[in-house]
Coordinates of C-alpha atoms and ligand atoms in Angstrom, one line a residue:
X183 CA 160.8 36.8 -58.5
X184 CA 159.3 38.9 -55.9
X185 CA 155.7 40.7 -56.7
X186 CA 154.6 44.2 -55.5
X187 CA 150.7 45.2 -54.8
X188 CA 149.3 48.7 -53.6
X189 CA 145.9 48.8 -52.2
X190 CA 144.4 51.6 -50.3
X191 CA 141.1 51.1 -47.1
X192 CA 137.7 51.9 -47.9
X193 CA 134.9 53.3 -46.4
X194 CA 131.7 51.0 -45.0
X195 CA 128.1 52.2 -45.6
X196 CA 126.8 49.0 -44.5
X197 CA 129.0 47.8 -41.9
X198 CA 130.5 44.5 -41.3
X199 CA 130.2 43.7 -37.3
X200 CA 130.0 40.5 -35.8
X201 CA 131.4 36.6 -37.5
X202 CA 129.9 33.1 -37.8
X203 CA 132.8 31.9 -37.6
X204 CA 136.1 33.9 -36.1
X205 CA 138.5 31.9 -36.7
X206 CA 137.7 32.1 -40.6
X207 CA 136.3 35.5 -40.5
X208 CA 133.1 34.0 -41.9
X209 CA 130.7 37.6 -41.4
X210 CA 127.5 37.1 -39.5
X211 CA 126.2 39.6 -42.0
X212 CA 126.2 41.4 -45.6
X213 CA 128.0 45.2 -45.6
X214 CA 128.9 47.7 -48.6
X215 CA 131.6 50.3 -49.0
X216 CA 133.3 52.3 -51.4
X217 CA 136.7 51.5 -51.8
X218 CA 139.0 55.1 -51.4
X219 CA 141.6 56.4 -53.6
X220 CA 144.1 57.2 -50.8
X221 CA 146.0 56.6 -48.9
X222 CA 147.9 53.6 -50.0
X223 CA 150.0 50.4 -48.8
X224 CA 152.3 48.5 -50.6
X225 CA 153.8 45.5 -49.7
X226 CA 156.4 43.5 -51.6
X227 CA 156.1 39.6 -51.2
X228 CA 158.7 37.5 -51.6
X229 CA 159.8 33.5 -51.4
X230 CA 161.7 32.9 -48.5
X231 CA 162.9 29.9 -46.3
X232 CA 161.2 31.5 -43.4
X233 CA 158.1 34.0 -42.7
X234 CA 159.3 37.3 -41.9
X235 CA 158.0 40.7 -42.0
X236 CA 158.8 44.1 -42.5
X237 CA 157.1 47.2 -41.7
X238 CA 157.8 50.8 -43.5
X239 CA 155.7 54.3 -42.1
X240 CA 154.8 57.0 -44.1
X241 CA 158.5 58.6 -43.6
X242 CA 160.5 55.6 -44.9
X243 CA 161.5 55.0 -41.2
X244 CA 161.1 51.4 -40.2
X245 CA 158.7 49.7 -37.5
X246 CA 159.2 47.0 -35.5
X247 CA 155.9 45.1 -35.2
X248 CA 154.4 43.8 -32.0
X249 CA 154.4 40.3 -32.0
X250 CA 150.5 40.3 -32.6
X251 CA 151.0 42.1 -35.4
X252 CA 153.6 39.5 -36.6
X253 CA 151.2 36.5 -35.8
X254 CA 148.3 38.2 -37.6
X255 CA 150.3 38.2 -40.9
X256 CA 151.8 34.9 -40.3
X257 CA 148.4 32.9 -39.7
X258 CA 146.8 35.4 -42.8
X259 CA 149.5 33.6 -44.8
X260 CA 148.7 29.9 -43.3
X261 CA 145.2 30.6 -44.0
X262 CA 146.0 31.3 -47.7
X263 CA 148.0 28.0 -47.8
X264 CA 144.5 26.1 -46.9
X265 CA 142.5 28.3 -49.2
X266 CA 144.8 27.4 -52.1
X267 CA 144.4 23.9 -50.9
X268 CA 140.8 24.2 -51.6
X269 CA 141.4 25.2 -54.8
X270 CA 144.2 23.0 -55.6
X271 CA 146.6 25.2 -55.8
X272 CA 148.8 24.9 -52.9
X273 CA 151.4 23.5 -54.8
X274 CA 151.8 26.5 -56.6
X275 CA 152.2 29.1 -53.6
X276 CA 155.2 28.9 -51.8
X277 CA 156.2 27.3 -48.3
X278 CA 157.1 30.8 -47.1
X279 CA 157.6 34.5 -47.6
X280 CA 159.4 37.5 -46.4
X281 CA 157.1 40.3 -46.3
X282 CA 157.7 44.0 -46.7
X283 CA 155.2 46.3 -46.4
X284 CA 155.2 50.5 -47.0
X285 CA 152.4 52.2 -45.5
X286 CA 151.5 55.5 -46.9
X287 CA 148.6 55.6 -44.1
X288 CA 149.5 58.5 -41.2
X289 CA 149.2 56.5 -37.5
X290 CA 147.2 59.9 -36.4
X291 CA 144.8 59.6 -39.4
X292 CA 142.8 56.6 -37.4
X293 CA 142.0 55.2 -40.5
X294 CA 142.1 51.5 -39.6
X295 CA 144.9 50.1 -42.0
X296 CA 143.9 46.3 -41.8
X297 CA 141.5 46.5 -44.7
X298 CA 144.4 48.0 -47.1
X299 CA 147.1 45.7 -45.9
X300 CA 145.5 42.3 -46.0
X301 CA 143.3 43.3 -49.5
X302 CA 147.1 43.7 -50.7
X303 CA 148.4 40.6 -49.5
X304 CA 145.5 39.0 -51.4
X305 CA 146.4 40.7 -54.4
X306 CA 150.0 39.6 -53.9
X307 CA 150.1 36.4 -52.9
X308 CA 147.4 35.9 -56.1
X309 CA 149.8 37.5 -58.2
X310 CA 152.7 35.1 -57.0
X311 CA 150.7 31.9 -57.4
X312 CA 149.6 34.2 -61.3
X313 CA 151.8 32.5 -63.7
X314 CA 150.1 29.4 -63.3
X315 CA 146.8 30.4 -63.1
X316 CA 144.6 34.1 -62.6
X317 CA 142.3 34.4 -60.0
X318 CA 138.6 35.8 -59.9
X319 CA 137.8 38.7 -58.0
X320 CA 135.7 36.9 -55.7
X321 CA 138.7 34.2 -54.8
X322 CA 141.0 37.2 -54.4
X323 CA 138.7 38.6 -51.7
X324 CA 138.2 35.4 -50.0
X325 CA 141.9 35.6 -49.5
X326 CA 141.7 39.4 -48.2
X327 CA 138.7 38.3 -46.3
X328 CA 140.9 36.0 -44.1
X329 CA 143.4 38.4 -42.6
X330 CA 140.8 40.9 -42.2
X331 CA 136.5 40.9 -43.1
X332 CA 136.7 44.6 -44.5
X333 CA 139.5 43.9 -46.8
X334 CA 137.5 41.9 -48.7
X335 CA 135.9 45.1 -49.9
X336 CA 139.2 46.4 -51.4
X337 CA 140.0 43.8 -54.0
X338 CA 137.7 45.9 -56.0
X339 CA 137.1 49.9 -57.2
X340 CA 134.3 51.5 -56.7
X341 CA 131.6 50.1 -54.7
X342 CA 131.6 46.7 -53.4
X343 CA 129.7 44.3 -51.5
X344 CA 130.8 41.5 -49.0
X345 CA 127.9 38.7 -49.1
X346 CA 128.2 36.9 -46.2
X347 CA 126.3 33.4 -47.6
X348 CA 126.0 30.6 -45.4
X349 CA 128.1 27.7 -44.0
X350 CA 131.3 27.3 -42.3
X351 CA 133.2 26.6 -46.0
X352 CA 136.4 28.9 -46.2
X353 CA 135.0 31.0 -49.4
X354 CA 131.4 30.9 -48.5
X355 CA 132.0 34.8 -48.2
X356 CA 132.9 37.1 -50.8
X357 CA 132.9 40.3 -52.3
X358 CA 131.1 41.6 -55.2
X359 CA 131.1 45.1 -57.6
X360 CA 128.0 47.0 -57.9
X361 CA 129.5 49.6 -59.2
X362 CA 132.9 51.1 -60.4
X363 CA 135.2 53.6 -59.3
X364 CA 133.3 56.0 -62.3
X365 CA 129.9 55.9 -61.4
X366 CA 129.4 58.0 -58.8
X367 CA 132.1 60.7 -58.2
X368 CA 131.8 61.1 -54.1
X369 CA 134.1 62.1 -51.9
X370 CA 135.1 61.2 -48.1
X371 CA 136.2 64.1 -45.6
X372 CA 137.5 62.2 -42.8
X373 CA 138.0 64.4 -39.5
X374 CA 139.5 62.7 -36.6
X375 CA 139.6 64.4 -33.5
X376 CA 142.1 62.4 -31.7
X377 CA 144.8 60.2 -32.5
X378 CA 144.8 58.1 -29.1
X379 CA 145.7 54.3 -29.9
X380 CA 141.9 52.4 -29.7
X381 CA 142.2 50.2 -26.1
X382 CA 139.8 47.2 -28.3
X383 CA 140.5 46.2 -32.0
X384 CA 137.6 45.3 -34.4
X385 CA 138.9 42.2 -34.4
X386 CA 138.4 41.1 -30.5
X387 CA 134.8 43.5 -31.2
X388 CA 133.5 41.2 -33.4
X389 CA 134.2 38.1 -31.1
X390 CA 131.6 39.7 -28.6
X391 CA 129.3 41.7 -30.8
X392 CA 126.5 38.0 -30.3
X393 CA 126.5 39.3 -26.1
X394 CA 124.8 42.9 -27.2
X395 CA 121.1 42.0 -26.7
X396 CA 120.5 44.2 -30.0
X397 CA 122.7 42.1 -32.4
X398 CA 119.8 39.5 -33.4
X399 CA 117.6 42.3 -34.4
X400 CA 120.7 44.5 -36.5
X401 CA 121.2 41.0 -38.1
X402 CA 117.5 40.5 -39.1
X403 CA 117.6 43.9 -40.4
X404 CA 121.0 44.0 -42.6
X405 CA 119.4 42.7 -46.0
X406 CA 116.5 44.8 -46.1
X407 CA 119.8 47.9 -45.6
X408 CA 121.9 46.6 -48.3
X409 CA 119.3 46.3 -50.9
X410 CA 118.2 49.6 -50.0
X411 CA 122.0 50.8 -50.3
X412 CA 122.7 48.9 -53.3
X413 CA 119.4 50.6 -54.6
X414 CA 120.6 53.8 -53.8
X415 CA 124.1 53.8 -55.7
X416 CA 122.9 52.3 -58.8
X417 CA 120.4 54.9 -58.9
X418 CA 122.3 57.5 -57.3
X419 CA 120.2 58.7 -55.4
X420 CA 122.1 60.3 -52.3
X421 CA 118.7 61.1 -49.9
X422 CA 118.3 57.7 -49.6
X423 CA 122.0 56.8 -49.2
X424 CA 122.3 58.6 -46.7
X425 CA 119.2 57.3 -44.6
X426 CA 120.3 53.8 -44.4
X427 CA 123.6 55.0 -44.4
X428 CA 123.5 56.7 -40.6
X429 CA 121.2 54.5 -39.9
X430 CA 123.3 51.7 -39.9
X431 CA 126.2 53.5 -38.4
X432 CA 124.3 54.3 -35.4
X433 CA 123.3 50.7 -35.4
X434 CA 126.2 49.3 -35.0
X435 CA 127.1 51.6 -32.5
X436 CA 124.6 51.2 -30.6
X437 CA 125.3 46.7 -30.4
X438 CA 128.9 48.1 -30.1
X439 CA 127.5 49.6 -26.7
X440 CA 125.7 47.4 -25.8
X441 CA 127.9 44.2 -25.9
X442 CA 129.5 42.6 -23.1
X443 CA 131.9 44.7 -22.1
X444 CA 130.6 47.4 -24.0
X445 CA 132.8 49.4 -27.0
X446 CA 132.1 53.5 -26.3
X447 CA 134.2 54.6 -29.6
X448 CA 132.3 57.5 -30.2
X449 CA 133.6 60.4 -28.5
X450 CA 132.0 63.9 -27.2
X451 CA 133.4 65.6 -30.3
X452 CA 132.2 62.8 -33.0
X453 CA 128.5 63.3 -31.3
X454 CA 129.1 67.3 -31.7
X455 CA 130.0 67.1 -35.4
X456 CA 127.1 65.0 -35.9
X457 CA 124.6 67.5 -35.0
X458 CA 126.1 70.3 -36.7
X459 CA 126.5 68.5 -39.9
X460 CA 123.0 67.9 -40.0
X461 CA 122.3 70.8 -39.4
X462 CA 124.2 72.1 -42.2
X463 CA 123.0 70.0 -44.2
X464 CA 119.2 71.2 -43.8
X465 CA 120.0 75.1 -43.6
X466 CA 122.4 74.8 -46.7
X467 CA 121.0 71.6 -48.6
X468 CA 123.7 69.6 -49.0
X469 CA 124.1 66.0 -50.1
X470 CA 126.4 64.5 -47.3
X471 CA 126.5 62.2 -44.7
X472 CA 127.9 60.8 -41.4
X473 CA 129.6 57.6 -40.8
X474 CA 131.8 56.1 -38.2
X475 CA 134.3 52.7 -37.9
X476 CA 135.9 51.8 -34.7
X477 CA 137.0 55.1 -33.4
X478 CA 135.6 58.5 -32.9
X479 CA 136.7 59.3 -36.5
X480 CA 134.1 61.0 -38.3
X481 CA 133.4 59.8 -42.4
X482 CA 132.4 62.8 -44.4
X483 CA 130.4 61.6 -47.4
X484 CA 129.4 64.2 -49.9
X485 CA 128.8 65.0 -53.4
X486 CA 131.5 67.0 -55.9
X487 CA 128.5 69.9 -55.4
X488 CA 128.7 70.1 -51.3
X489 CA 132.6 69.2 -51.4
X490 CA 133.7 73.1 -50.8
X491 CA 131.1 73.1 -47.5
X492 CA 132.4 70.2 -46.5
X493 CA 136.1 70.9 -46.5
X494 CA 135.3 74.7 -45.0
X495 CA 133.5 73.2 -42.2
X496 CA 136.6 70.4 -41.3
X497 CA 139.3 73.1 -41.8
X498 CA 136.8 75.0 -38.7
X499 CA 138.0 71.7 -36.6
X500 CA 140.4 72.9 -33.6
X501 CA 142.7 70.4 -32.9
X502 CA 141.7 67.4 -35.4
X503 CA 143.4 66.0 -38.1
X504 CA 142.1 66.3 -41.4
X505 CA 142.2 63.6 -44.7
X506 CA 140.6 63.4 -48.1
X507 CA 140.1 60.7 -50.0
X508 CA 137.7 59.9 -53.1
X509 CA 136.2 56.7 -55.0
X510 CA 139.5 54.0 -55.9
X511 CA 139.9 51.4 -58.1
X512 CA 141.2 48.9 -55.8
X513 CA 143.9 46.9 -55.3
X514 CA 146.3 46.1 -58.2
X515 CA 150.1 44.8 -59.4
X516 CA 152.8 46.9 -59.7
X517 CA 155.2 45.7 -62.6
Ligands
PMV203 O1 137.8 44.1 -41.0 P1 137.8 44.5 -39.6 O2 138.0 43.2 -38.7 O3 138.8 45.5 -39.2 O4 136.4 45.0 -39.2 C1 135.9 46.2 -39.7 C2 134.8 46.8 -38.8 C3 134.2 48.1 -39.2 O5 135.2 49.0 -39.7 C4 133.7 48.8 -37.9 C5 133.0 48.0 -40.2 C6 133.4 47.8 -41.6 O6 132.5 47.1 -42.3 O7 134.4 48.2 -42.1

């Protein structure tokens, strides 16, 4: 019986750079998102004598995948295997799987699609190994956790934390819910001003994020952000979301920079935006902020109030592709 998940990215306000261990994807540090509402991936897991995988775009056509595509999914899977060892479950998971998996993400959107993908692997390979046993949220995001740190965050709606911990034990890392996909109704105008392929992955990033000479101190600094974030949501209180927010981003950016050699994914046109949206937000007083991944793509986040300023000034964009998402629920089963 073959099982189907959907899943969908989310959105980092405290972001994940950097590993303890790479190999495990064991973060160096705690980070936050919300998990978005669109757009989605589904995948379709299935026993088979032999791993194979199949990938669907946005317009049904199919995709071959490079072979480090291929040997991503393939290790994510043999990574599960020793996870379910740990838990004594390997018995129940089987010794292979055809994958097949429909992306509903647009290539030009630039919206990394590693978080939604692996986040619903977890929740599929859980769901096959379900009859015989359900898994917690946090063991279902150690699995997501494995084929990619951020997808850890998309087990769960809402708003979710990945606590890093300590040790080198394959689920000493795993995400948490602060909050749900109904507490806080915000919204994420994503403008991305060029859909050019990125040269480095996060992944590789993270490898060298300990050669920027800034990464100690961003590291010393990442618990005093997350309580502050954390802080912020439950009280909803976007001034100060949006403080530690950007200041984080920039952060990051700046050990992105800075490491050895150095990550420049911010472009002349994220930089522009920047400005201008903070200055929109001071002449017209509205509750949004900035935030950046691995790309130039700019984040968007605003209230339901400033939503209508928001979209007005992307639409003004010449030349950029434009997305909207709001706050998901995570990943979950299709029957
Ligand atoms: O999960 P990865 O390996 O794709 O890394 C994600 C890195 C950032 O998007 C830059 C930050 C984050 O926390 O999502």
């Amino acid at each position: 019986m073959s099982v189907t998940a959907v899943s969908t990215p989310n959105i980092a306000l405290i972001k994940y750079w950097g590993n303890r261990n790479n190999d495990l994807r064991l973060p160096m540090a705690d980070s936050l998102s919300i998990t978005l509402n669109q757009p989605t991936v589904q995948i379709i897991v299935d026993r088979a004598e032999r791993f194979t995988a199949r990938t669907f775009e946005p317009d049904g056509t199919e995709r071959t995948l490079t072979e480090k595509e291929r040997a991503r999914l393939e290790k994510h899977f043999t990574l599960t295997k020793t996870y379910l060892d740990v838990l004594g479950l390997a018995k129940a998971f089987p010794g292979s799987v055809s994958l097949e998996i429909r992306s509903k993400i647009p290539r030009a959107i630039g919206i990394a699609s590693s978080a939604a993908i692996f986040s619903c692997l977890a929740k599929a390979y859980a769901g096959l190994v379900g009859e015989n046993r359900s898994f917690t949220m946090q063991e279902k995001s150690v699995i997501g956790r494995l084929g990619s740190g951020s997808a850890a965050r998309s087990l769960a709606g809402g708003f979710v934390a990945l606590h890093a911990g300590t040790g080198n034990d394959i689920d000493s890392a795993a995400a948490e819910q602060i909050a749900d996909e109904n507490h806080w109704n915000l919204f994420d105008v994503i403008i991305i001003p060029s859909a050019e392929e990125k040269k480095v992955g996060s992944t590789e990033g993270h490898t060298l994020a300990h050669t920027s000479p800034l990464f100690s101190k961003r590291i010393d600094t990442i618990p005093r952000r997350q309580q502050e974030c954390i802080d912020a949501i439950l009280k909803k209180d976007f001034e100060k979301l949006q403080h530690v927010t950007e200041e984080d981003a920039l952060d990051m950016h700046n050990v992105m920079q800075t490491q050895t050699p150095p990550l420049k994914y911010l472009s002349n046109e994220t930089y522009r935006m920047m400005e201008e949206v903070e200055e929109l937000r001071d002449t017209e007083h509205l509750e949004v902020l900035y935030t950046m991944d691995a790309g130039p793509t700019v984040h968007l986040i605003c209230t339901e109030a400033a939503l209508p300023k928001i979209r007005a000034y992307a639409k003004e964009q010449k030349g950029c592709t434009l997305f909207e998402a709001g706050v998901g629920n995570g990943s979950h089963l299709l029957d």
